[in-house]
Short mmCIF file of C-alpha atoms (C1' of nucleotides) and ligand atoms in Angstrom, two decimals:
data_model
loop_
_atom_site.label_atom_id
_atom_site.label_comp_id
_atom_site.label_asym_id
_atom_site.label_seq_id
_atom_site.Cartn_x
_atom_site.Cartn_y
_atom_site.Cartn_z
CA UNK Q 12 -4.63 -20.79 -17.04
CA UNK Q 13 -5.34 -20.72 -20.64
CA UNK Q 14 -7.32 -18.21 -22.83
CA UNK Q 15 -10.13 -19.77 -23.21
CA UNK Q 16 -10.77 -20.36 -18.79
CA UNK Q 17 -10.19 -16.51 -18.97
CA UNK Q 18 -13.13 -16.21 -21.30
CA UNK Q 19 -15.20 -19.01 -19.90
CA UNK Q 20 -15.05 -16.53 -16.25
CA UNK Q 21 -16.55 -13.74 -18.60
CA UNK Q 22 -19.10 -15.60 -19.67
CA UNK Q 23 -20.22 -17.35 -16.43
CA UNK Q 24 -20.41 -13.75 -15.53
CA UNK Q 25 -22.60 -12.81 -17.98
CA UNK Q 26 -19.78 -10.34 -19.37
CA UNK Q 27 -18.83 -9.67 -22.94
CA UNK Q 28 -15.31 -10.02 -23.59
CA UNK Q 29 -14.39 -6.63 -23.52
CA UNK Q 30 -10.43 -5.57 -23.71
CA UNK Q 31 -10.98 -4.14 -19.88
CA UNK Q 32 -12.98 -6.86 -18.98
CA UNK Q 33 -9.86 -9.41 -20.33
CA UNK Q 34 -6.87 -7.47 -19.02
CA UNK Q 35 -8.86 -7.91 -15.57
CA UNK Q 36 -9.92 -11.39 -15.79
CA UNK Q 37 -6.40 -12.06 -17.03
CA UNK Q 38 -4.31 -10.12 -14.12
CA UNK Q 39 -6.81 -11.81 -11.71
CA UNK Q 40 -6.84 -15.37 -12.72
CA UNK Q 41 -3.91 -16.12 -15.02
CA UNK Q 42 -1.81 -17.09 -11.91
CA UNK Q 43 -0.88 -20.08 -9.79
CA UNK Q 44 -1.72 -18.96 -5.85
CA UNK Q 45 -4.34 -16.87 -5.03
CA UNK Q 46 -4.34 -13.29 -3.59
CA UNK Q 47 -6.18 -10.71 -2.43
CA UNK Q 48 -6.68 -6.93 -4.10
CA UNK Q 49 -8.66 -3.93 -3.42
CA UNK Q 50 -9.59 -2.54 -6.43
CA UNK Q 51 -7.40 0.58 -6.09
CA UNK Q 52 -4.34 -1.98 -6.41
CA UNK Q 53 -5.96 -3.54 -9.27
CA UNK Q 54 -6.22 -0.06 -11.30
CA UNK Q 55 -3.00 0.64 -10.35
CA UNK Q 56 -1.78 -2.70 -11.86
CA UNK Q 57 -3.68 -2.05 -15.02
CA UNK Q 58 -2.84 1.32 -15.10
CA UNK Q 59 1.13 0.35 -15.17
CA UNK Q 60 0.76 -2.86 -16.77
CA UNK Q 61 -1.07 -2.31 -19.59
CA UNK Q 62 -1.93 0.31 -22.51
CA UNK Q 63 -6.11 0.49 -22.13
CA UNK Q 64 -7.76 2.71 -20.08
CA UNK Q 65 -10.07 1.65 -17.49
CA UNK Q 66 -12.65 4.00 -15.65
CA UNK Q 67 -13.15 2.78 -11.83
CA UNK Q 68 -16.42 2.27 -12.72
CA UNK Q 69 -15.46 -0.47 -14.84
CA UNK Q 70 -13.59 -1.70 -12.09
CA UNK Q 71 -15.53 -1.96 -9.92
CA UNK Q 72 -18.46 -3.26 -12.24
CA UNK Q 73 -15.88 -6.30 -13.39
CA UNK Q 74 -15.02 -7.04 -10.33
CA UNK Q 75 -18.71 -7.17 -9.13
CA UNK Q 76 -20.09 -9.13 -11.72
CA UNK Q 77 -17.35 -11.54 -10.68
CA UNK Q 78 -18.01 -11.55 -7.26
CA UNK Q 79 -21.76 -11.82 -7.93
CA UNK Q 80 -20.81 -15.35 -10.40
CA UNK Q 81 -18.74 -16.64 -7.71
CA UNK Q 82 -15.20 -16.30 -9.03
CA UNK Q 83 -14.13 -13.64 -6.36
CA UNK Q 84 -15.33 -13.52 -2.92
CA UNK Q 85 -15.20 -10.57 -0.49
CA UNK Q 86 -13.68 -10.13 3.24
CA UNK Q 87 -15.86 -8.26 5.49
CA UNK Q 88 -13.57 -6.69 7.34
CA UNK Q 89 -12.74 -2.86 7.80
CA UNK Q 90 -9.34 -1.71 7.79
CA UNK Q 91 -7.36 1.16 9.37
CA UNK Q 92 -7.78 2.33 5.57
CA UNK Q 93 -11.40 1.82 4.63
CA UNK Q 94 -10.93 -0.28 1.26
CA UNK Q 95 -12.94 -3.70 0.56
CA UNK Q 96 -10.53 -6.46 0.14
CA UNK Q 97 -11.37 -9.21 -2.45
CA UNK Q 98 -9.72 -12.80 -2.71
CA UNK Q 99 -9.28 -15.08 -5.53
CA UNK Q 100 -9.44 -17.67 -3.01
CA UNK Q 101 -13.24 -18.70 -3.31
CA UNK Q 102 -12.60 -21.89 -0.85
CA UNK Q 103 -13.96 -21.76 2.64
CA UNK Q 104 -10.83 -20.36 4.78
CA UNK Q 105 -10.34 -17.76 7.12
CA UNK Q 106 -7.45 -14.56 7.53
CA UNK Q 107 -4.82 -13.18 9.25
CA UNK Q 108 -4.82 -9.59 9.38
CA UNK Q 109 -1.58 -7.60 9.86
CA UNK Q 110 -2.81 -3.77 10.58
CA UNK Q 111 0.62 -2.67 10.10
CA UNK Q 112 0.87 -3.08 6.85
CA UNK Q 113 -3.05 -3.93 5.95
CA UNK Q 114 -2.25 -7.18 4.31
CA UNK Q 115 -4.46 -10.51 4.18
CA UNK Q 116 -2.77 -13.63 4.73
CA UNK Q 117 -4.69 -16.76 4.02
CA UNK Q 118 -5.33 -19.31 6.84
CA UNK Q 119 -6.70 -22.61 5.24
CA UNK Q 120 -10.15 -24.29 6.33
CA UNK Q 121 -8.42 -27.31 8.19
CA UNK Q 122 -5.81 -24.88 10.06
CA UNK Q 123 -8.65 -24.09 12.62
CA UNK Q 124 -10.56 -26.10 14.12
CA UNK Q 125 -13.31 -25.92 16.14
CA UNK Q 126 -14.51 -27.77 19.95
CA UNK Q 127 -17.72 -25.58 20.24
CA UNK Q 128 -19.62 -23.29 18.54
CA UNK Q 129 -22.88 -21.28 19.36
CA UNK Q 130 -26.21 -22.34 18.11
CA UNK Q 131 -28.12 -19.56 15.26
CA UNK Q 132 -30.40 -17.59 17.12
CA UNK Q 133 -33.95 -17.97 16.99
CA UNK Q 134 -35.42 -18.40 13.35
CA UNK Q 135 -32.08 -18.05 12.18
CA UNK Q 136 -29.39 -20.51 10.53
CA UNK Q 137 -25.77 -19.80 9.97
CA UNK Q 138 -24.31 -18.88 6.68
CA UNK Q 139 -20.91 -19.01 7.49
CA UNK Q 140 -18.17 -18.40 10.14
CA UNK Q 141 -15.32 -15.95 9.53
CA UNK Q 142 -12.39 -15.84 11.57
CA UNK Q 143 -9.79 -12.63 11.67
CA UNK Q 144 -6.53 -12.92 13.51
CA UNK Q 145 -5.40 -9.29 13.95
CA UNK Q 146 -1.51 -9.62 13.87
CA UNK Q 147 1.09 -6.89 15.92
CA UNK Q 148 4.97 -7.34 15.80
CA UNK E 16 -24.49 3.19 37.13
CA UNK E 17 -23.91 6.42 39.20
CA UNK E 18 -23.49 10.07 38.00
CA UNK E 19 -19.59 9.68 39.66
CA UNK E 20 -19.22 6.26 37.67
CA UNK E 21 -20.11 8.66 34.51
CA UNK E 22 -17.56 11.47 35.89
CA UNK E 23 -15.06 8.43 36.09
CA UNK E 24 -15.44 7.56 32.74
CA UNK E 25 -15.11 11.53 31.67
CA UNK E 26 -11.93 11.67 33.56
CA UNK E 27 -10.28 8.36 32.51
CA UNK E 28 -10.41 9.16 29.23
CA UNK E 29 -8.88 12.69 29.29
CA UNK E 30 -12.40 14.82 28.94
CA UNK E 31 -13.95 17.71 30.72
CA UNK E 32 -17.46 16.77 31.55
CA UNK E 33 -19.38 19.25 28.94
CA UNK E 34 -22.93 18.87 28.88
CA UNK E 35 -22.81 17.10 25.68
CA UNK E 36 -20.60 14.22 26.76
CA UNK E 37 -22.18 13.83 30.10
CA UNK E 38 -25.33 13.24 28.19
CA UNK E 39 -23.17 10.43 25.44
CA UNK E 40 -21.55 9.10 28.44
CA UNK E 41 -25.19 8.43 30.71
CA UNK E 42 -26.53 7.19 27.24
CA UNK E 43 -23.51 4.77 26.77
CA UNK E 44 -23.07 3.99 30.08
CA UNK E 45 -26.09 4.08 32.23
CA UNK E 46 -27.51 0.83 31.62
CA UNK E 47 -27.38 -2.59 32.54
CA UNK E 48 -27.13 -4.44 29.43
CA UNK E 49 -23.84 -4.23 27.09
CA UNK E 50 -25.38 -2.82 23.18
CA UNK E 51 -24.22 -1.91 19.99
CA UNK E 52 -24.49 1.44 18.08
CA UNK E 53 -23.52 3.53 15.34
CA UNK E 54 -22.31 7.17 15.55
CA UNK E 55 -25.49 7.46 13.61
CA UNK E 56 -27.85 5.49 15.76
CA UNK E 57 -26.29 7.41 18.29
CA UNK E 58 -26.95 11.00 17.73
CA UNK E 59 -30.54 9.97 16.52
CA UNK E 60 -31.31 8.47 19.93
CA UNK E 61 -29.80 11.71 21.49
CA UNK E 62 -31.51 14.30 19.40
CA UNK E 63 -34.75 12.47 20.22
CA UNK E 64 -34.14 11.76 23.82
CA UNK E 65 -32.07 15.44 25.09
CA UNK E 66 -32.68 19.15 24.08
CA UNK E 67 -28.95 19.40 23.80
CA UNK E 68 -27.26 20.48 20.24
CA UNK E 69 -24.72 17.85 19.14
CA UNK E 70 -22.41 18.05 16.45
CA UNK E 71 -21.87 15.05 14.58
CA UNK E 72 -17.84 15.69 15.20
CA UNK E 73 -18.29 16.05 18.91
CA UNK E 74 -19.89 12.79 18.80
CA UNK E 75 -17.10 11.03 16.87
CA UNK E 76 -14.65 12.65 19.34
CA UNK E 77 -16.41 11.69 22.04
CA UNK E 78 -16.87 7.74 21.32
CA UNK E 79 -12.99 7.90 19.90
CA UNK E 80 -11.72 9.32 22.87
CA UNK E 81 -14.19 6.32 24.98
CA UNK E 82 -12.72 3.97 22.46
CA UNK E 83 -9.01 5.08 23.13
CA UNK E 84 -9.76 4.64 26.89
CA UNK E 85 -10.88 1.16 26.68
CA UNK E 86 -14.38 2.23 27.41
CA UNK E 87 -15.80 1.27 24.01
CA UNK E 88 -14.52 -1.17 21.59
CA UNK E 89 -15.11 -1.00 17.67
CA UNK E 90 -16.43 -4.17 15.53
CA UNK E 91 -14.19 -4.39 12.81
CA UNK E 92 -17.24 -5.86 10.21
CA UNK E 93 -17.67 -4.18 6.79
CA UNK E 94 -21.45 -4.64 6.96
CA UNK E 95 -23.84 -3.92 3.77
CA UNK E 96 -24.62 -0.18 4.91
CA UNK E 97 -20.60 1.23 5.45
CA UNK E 98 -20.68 1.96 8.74
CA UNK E 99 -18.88 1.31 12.12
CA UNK E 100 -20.14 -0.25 15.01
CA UNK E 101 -19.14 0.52 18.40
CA UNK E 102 -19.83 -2.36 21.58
CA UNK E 103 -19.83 -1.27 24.87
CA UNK E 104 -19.00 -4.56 25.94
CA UNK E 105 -15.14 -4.52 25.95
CA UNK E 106 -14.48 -8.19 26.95
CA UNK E 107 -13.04 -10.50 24.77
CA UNK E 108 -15.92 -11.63 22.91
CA UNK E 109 -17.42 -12.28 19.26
CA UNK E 110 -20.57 -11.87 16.99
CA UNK E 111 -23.17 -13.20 15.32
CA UNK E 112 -24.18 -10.60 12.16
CA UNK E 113 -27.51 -10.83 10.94
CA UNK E 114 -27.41 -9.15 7.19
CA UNK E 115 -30.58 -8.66 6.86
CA UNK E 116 -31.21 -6.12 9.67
CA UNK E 117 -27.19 -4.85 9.88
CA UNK E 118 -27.53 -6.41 13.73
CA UNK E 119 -24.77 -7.52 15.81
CA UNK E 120 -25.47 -10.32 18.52
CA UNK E 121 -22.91 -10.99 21.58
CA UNK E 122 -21.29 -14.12 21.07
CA UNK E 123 -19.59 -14.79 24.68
CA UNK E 124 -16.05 -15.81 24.82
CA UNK E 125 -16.65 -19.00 26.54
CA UNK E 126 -19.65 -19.97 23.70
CA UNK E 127 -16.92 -20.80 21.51
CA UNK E 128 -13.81 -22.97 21.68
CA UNK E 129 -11.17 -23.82 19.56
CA UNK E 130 -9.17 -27.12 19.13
CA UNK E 131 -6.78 -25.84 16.85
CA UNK E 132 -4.92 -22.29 15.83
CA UNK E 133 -2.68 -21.41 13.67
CA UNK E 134 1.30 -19.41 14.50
CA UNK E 135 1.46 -16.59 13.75
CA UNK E 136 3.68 -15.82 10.62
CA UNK E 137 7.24 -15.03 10.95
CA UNK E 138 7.57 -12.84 13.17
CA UNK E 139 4.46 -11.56 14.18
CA UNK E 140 2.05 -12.44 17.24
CA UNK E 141 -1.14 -12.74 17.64
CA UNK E 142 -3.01 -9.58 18.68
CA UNK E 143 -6.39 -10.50 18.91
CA UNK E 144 -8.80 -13.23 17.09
CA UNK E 145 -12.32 -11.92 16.17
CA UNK E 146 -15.51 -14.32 15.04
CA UNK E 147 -18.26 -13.57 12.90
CA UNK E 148 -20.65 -15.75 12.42
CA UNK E 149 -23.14 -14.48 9.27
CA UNK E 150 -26.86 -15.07 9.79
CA UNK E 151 -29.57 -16.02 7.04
CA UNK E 152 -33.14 -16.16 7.79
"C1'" DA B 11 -12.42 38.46 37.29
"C1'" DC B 12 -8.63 36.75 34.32
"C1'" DT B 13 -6.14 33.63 31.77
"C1'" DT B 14 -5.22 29.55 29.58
"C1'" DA B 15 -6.38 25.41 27.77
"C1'" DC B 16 -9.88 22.82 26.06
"C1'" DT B 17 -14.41 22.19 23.54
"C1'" DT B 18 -18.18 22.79 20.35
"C1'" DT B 19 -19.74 23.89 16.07
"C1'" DA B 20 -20.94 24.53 11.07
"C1'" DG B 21 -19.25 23.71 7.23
"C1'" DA B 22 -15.56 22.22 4.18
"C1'" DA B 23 -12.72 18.44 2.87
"C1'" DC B 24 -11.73 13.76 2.09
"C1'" DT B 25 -12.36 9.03 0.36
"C1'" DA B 26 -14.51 4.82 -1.12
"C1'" DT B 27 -18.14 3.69 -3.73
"C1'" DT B 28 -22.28 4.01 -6.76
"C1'" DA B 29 -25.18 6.40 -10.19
"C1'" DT B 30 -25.87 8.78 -14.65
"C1'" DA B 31 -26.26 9.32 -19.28
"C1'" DA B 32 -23.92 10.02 -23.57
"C1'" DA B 33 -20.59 7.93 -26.82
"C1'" DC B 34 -18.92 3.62 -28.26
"C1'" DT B 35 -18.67 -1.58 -29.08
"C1'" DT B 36 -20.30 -6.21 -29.48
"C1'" DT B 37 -23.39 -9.39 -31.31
"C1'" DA B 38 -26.29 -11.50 -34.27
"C1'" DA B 39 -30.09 -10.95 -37.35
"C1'" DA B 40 -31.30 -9.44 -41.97
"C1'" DT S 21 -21.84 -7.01 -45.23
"C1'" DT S 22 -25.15 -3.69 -43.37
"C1'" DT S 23 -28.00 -2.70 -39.54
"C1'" DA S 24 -30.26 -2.50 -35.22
"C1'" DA S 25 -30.53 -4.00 -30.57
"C1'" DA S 26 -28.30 -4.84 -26.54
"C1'" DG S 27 -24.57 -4.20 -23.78
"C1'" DT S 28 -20.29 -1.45 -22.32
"C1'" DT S 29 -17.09 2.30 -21.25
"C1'" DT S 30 -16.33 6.63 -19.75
"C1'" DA S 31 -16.13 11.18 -17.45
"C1'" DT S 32 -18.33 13.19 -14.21
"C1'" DA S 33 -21.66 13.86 -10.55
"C1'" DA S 34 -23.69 12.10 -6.50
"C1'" DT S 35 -23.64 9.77 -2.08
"C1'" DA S 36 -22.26 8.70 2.51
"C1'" DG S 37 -19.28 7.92 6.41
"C1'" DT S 38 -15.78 10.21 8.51
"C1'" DT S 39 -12.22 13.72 9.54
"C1'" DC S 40 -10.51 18.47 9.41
"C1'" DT S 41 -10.67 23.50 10.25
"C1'" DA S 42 -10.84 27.59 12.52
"C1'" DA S 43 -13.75 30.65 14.89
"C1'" DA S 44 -16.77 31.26 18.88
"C1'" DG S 45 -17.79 29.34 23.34
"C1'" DT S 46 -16.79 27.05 27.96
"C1'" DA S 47 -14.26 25.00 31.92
"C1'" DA S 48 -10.90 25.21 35.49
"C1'" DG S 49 -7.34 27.16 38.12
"C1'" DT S 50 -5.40 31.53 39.71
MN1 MN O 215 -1.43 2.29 -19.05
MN1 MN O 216 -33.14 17.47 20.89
ZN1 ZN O 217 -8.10 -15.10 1.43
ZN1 ZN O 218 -20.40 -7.08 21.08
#
DNA sequence: ACTTACTTTAGAACTATTATAAACTTTAAA
DNA sequence: TTTAAAGTTTATAATAGTTCTAAAGTAAGT
């Protein structure tokens, strides 16, 4: 991913191009497969990977605005440790979860399939359908 | 439910029957209908509803030692407000989440059916395999 | 009654996250 | 270029759900 995708997510995030805002955008896009992060692995990345200084707050404001634009999505699930987990992977797909070590697998959109599902209730529709497979050893 | 059903539960799960969690237990488990509830939504309805003094840590022990016993099961759904529900329906089952009033809905098991699921990953098995389906208006 | 083990409690501690407001930076107009 | 407006970063405080602590209280068996 070039330099110029990197600042075309800032600005379809309504972001400046700020050096934090960069060395984000950079560590979270400038990469071939997707992954998921909470954002006290991203600070730790930045922290060791780089030479600026970033306040959570900026953090977590980046990684907002992001999520808010559509470039990072969010996985509603709560953890034995009580972090938010974002993904890189914006596509429709669903997740293991292995407790042991709290980490997100992927499971892709046409790996599950389904032969019935339940109708919205009343006045409601359905946004979308998550599916978590908790993993033991 | 009967007052020795309530005892039962006391006793299964390793607790003296103090006034306080006789009075969680008949609120939990007196009923006919399965529900959903927040530690929060929990001691509101009991201050309201008893002239008993709970401590918000006796009710978290309480509903984790209910939880431990396989009397209670927790949803694991990072909802908009942070908190955690608790289901005393402890089948196998899944839910519908309605964002817009933090509400969980009983999805039974048998309401949904799968044609296909993906292994587990190298050496892991499958624990469990949860459903949430998000609502919009 | 006595003893021991367990329980409740208020408040402190902890942790993820959000809010605040002052100093600093980006942008673009003048 | 200067300059001013708008946006950004930062340290720190605030918030909120949850867990911990240790002292005072209660249950159960002897
Ligand atoms: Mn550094
Ligand atoms: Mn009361
Ligand atoms: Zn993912
Ligand atoms: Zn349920």
């Amino acid at each position: 991913m070039k330099k110029t995708s990197i600042l075309n997510k800032l600005r379809s995030s309504g972001l400046r191009p700020t050096k934090q805002r960069v060395e984000i955008a950079k560590f979270l896009f400038n990469r071939d497969k997707t992954f998921h992060f909470t954002v006290e692995s991203l600070g730790k990345h930045l922290a060791k990977k780089t030479t600026t200084k970033f306040a959570l707050a900026t953090i977590y404001n980046t990684v907002h605005a992001f999520k808010k634009a559509g470039h990072l999505s969010e996985v509603h699930l709560r953890g034995k440790n009580n972090t938010t987990y974002f993904d890189t992977n914006i596509s429709n797909h669903h997740h293991f979860y292995d407790s042991e070590t709290s980490e997100l697998i992927d499971i892709n959109d046409n790996e599950i399939k389904f032969d019935k599902i339940p109708k919205a209730p009343n006045g409601k529709t359905i946004k979308n359908l998550e599916v978590i497979i908790n993993l033991k050893n």
